[in-house]
CSV table of C-alpha atoms in Angstrom, one decimal:
chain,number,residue,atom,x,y,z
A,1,UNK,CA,79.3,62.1,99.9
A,2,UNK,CA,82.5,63.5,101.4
A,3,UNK,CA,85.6,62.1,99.9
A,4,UNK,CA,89.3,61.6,101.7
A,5,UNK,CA,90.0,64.8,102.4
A,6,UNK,CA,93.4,66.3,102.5
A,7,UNK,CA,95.2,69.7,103.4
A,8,UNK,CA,97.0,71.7,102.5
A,9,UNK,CA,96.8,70.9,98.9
A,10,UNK,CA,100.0,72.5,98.1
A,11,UNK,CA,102.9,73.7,100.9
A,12,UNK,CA,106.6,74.7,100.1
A,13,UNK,CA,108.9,75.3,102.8
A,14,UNK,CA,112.7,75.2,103.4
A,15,UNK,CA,114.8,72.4,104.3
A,16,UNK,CA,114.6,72.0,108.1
A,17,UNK,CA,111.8,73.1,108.6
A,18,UNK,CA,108.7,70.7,110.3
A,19,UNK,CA,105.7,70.1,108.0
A,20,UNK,CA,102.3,68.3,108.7
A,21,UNK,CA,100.5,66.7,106.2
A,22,UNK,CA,96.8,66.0,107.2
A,23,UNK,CA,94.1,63.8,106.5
A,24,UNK,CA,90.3,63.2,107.2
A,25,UNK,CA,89.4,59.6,105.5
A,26,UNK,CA,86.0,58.6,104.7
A,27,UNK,CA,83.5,58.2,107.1
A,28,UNK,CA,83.2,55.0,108.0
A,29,UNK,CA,86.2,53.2,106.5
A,30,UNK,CA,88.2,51.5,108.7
A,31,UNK,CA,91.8,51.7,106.8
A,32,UNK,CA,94.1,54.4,106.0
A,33,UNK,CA,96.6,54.8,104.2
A,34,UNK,CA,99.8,57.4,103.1
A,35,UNK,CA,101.7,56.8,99.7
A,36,UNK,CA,104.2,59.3,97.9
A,37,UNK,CA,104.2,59.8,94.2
A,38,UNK,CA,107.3,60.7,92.0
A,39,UNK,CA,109.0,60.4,88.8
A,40,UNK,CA,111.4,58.5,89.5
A,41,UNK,CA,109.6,55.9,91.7
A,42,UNK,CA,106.1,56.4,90.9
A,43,UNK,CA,103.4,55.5,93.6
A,44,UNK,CA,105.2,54.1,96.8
A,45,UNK,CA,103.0,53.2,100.0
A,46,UNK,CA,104.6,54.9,103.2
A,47,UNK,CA,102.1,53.4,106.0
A,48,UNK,CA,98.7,52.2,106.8
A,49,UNK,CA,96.4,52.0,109.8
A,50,UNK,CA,93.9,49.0,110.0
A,51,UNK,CA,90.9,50.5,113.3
A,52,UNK,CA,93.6,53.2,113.8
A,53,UNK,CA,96.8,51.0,114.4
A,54,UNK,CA,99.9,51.2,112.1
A,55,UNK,CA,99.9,47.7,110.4
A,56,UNK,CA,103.0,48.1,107.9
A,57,UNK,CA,105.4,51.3,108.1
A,58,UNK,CA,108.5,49.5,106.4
A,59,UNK,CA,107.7,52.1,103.4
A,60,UNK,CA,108.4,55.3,105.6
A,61,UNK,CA,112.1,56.4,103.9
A,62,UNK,CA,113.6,57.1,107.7
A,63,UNK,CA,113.2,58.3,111.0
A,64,UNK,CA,112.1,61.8,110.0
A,65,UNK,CA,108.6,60.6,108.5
A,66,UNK,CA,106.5,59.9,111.1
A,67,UNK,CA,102.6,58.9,111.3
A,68,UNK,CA,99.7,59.2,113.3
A,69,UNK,CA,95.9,58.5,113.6
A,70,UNK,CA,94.8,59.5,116.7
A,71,UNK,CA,91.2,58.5,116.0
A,72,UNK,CA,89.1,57.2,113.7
A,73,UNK,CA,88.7,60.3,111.5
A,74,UNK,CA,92.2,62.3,111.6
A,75,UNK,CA,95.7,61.1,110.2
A,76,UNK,CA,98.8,63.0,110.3
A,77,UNK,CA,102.0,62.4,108.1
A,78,UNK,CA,104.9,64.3,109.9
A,79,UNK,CA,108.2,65.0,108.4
A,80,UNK,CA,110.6,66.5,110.8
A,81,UNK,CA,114.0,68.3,109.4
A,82,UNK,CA,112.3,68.5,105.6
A,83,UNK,CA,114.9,67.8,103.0
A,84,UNK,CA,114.6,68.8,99.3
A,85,UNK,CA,114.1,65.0,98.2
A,86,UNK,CA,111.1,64.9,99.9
A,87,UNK,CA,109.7,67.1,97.4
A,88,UNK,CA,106.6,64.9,95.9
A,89,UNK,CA,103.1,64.5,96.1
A,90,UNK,CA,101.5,62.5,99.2
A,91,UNK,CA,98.4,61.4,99.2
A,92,UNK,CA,96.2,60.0,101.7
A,93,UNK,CA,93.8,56.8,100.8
A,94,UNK,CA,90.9,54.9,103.4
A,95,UNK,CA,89.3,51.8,102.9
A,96,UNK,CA,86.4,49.8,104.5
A,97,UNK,CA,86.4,46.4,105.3
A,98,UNK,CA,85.5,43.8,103.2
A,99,UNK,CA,85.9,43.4,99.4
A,100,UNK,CA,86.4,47.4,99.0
A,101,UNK,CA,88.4,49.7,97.1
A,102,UNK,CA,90.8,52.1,98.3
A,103,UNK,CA,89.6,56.0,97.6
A,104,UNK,CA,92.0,58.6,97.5
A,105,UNK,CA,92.2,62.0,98.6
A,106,UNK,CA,93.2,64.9,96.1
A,107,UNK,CA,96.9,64.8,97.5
A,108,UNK,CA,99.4,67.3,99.2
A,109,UNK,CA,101.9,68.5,96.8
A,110,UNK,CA,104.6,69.3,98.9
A,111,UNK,CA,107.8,71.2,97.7
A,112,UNK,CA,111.4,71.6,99.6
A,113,UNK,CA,113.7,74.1,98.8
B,1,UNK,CA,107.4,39.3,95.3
B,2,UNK,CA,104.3,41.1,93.9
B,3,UNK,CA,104.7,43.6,91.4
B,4,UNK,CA,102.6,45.1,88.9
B,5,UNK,CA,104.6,46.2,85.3
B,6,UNK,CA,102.7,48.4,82.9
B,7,UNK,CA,104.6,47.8,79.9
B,8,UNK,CA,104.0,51.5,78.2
B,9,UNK,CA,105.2,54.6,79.7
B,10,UNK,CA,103.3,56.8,76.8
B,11,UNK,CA,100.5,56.4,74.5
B,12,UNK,CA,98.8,58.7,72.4
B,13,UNK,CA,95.4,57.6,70.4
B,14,UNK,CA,92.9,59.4,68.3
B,15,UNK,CA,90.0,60.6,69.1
B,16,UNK,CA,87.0,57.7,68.7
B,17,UNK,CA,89.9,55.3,68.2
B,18,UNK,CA,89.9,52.1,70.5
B,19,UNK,CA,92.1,52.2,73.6
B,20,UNK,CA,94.2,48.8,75.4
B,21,UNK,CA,96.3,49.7,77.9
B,22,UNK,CA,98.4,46.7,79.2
B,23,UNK,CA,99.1,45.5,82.8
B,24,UNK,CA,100.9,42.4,83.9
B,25,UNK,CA,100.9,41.1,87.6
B,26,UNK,CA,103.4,38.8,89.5
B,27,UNK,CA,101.1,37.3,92.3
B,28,UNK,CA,101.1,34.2,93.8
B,29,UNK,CA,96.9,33.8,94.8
B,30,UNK,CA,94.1,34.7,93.2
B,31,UNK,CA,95.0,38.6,92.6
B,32,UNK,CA,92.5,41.3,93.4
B,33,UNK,CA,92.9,44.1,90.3
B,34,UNK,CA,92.4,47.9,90.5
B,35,UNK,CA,92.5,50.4,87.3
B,36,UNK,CA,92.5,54.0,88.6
B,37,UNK,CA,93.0,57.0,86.4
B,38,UNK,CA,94.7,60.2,87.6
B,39,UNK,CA,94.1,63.2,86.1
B,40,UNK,CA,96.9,66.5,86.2
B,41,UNK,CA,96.4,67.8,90.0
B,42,UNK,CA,93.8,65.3,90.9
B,43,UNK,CA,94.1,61.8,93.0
B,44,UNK,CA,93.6,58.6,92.1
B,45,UNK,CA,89.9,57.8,90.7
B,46,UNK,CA,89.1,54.1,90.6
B,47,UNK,CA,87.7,52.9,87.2
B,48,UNK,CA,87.1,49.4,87.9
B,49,UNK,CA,88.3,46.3,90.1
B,50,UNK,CA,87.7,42.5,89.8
B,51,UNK,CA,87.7,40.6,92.6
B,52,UNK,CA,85.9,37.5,91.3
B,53,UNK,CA,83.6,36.0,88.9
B,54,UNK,CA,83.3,37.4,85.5
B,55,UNK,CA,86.7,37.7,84.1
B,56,UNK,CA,85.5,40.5,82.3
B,57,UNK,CA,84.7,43.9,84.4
B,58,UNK,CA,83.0,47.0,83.1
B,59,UNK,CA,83.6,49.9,84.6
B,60,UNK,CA,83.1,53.7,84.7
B,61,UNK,CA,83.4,56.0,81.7
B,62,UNK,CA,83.0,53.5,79.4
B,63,UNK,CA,86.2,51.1,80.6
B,64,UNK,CA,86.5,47.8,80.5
B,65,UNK,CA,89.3,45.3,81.8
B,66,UNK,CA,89.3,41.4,81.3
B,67,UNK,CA,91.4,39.7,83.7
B,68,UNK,CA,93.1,37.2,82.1
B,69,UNK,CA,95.0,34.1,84.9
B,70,UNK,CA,96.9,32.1,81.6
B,71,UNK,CA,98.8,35.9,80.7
B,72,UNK,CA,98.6,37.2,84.3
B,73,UNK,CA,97.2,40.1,82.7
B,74,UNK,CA,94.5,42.6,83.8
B,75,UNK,CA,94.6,44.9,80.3
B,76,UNK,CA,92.2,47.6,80.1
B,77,UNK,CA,90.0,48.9,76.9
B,78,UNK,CA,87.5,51.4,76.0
B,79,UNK,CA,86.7,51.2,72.2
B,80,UNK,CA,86.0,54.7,71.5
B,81,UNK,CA,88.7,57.7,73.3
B,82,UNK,CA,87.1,61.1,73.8
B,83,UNK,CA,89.6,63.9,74.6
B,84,UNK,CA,88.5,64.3,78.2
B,85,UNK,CA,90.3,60.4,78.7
B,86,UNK,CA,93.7,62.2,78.5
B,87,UNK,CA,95.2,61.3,81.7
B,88,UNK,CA,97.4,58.9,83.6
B,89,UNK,CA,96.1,55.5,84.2
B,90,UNK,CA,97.4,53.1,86.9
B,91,UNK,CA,97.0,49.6,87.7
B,92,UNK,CA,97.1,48.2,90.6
B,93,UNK,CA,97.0,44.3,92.9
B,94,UNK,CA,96.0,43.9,96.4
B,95,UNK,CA,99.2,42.7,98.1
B,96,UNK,CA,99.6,39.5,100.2
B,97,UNK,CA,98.9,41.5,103.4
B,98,UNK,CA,95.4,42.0,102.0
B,99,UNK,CA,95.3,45.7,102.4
B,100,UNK,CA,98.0,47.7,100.3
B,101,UNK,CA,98.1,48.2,96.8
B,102,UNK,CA,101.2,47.6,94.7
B,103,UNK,CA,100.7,49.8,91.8
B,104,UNK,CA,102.6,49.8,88.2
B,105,UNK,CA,104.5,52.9,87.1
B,106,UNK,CA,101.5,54.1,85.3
B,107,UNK,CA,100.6,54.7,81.3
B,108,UNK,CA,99.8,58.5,80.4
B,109,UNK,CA,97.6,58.3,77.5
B,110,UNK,CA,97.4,61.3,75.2
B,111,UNK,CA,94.3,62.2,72.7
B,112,UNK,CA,95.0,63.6,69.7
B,113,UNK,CA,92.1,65.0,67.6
């Protein structure tokens, strides 16, 4: 079976610049989520979708994270200018309903310089 | 507020030695409970969950967690460590909203032989 599934697995870019994290959950599942992962903060939940809606987005740091699931089996995590503290890891986790665990994608490891 | 606290940053066991690695919730219901176990460039695989029922879970790779209401405690055990266990582990309750995880900071656990 297919896993979350999540691209690039690594991307650096300069401060400024747009980047697109991307995610195809699990076939099937109805919820998404995004968290972040760092040192200094450890696992933080940025968003989730519940049958493609945002739910909760109080986690997404400011107005230059922004996220979208335009259908069922796509998510997008845009951040838009990049800064170098938004160097981390991102991953990308689905659900289905019921008494279900969350499964989560290999991650994006994202670097700003 | 939820939270999850994982008392021990770093851990490092021998070989066939006997593993606990502790978890405390703050959670006002009946708390659902994750372990998953992170290995270095990997996501998050899930080892176990207890929803209900037996307080005691088994899970995969030999894990076991025994959830624990009077401690608010959700430790996790495996009573002999092969090397390949050397990763990070992470625990993990089903917030309020019924959907998110709140995860702890995480244990890494070393293996020496």
């Amino acid at each position: 079976d297919a896993g979350v599934i999540q691209s690039p697995r690594h991307e650096v870019t300069e401060m400024g610049q747009e980047v697109t994290l991307r995610c195809k959950p699990i076939s099937g599942h109805n919820s998404l989520f995004w968290y972040r992962q760092t040192m200094m903060r450890g696992l933080e939940l940025l968003i989730y979708f519940n049958n493609n809606v945002p739910i909760d987005d109080s986690g997404m740091p400011e107005d230059r994270f922004s996220a979208k699931m335009p259908n069922a089996s796509f998510s997008t995590l845009k951040i838009q200018p990049s800064e170098p503290r938004d160097s981390a890891v991102y991953f990308c986790a689905s659900r289905g309903q019921g008494e279900q665990p969350q499964h989560f994608g290999d991650g994006t490891r994202l670097s700003i310089l | 507020a939820q939270s999850v606290t994982q008392p021990d940053i770093h851990i490092t066991v021998s070989e066939g030695a006997s593993l606990e690695l502790r978890c405390n919730y703050s959670y006002g219901a009946t708390p659902y409970l994750f372990w998953y176990v992170q290995s270095p460039g990997q996501g998050l695989q899930l080892l176990l969950k207890y929803f209900s029922g037996d307080t005691l879970v088994q899970g995969i790779k030999g894990f076991e967690a025994e959830f624990k209401r009077s401690q608010s405690s959700f430790n996790l055990r495996k009573p002999s460590v092969h090397w390949s266990d050397a990763a990070e582990y992470f625990c993990a309750v089903l917030g309020q909203a019924g959907t998110a995880l709140i995860f702890g900071k995480g244990t890494t656990l070393s293996v020496s032989s």
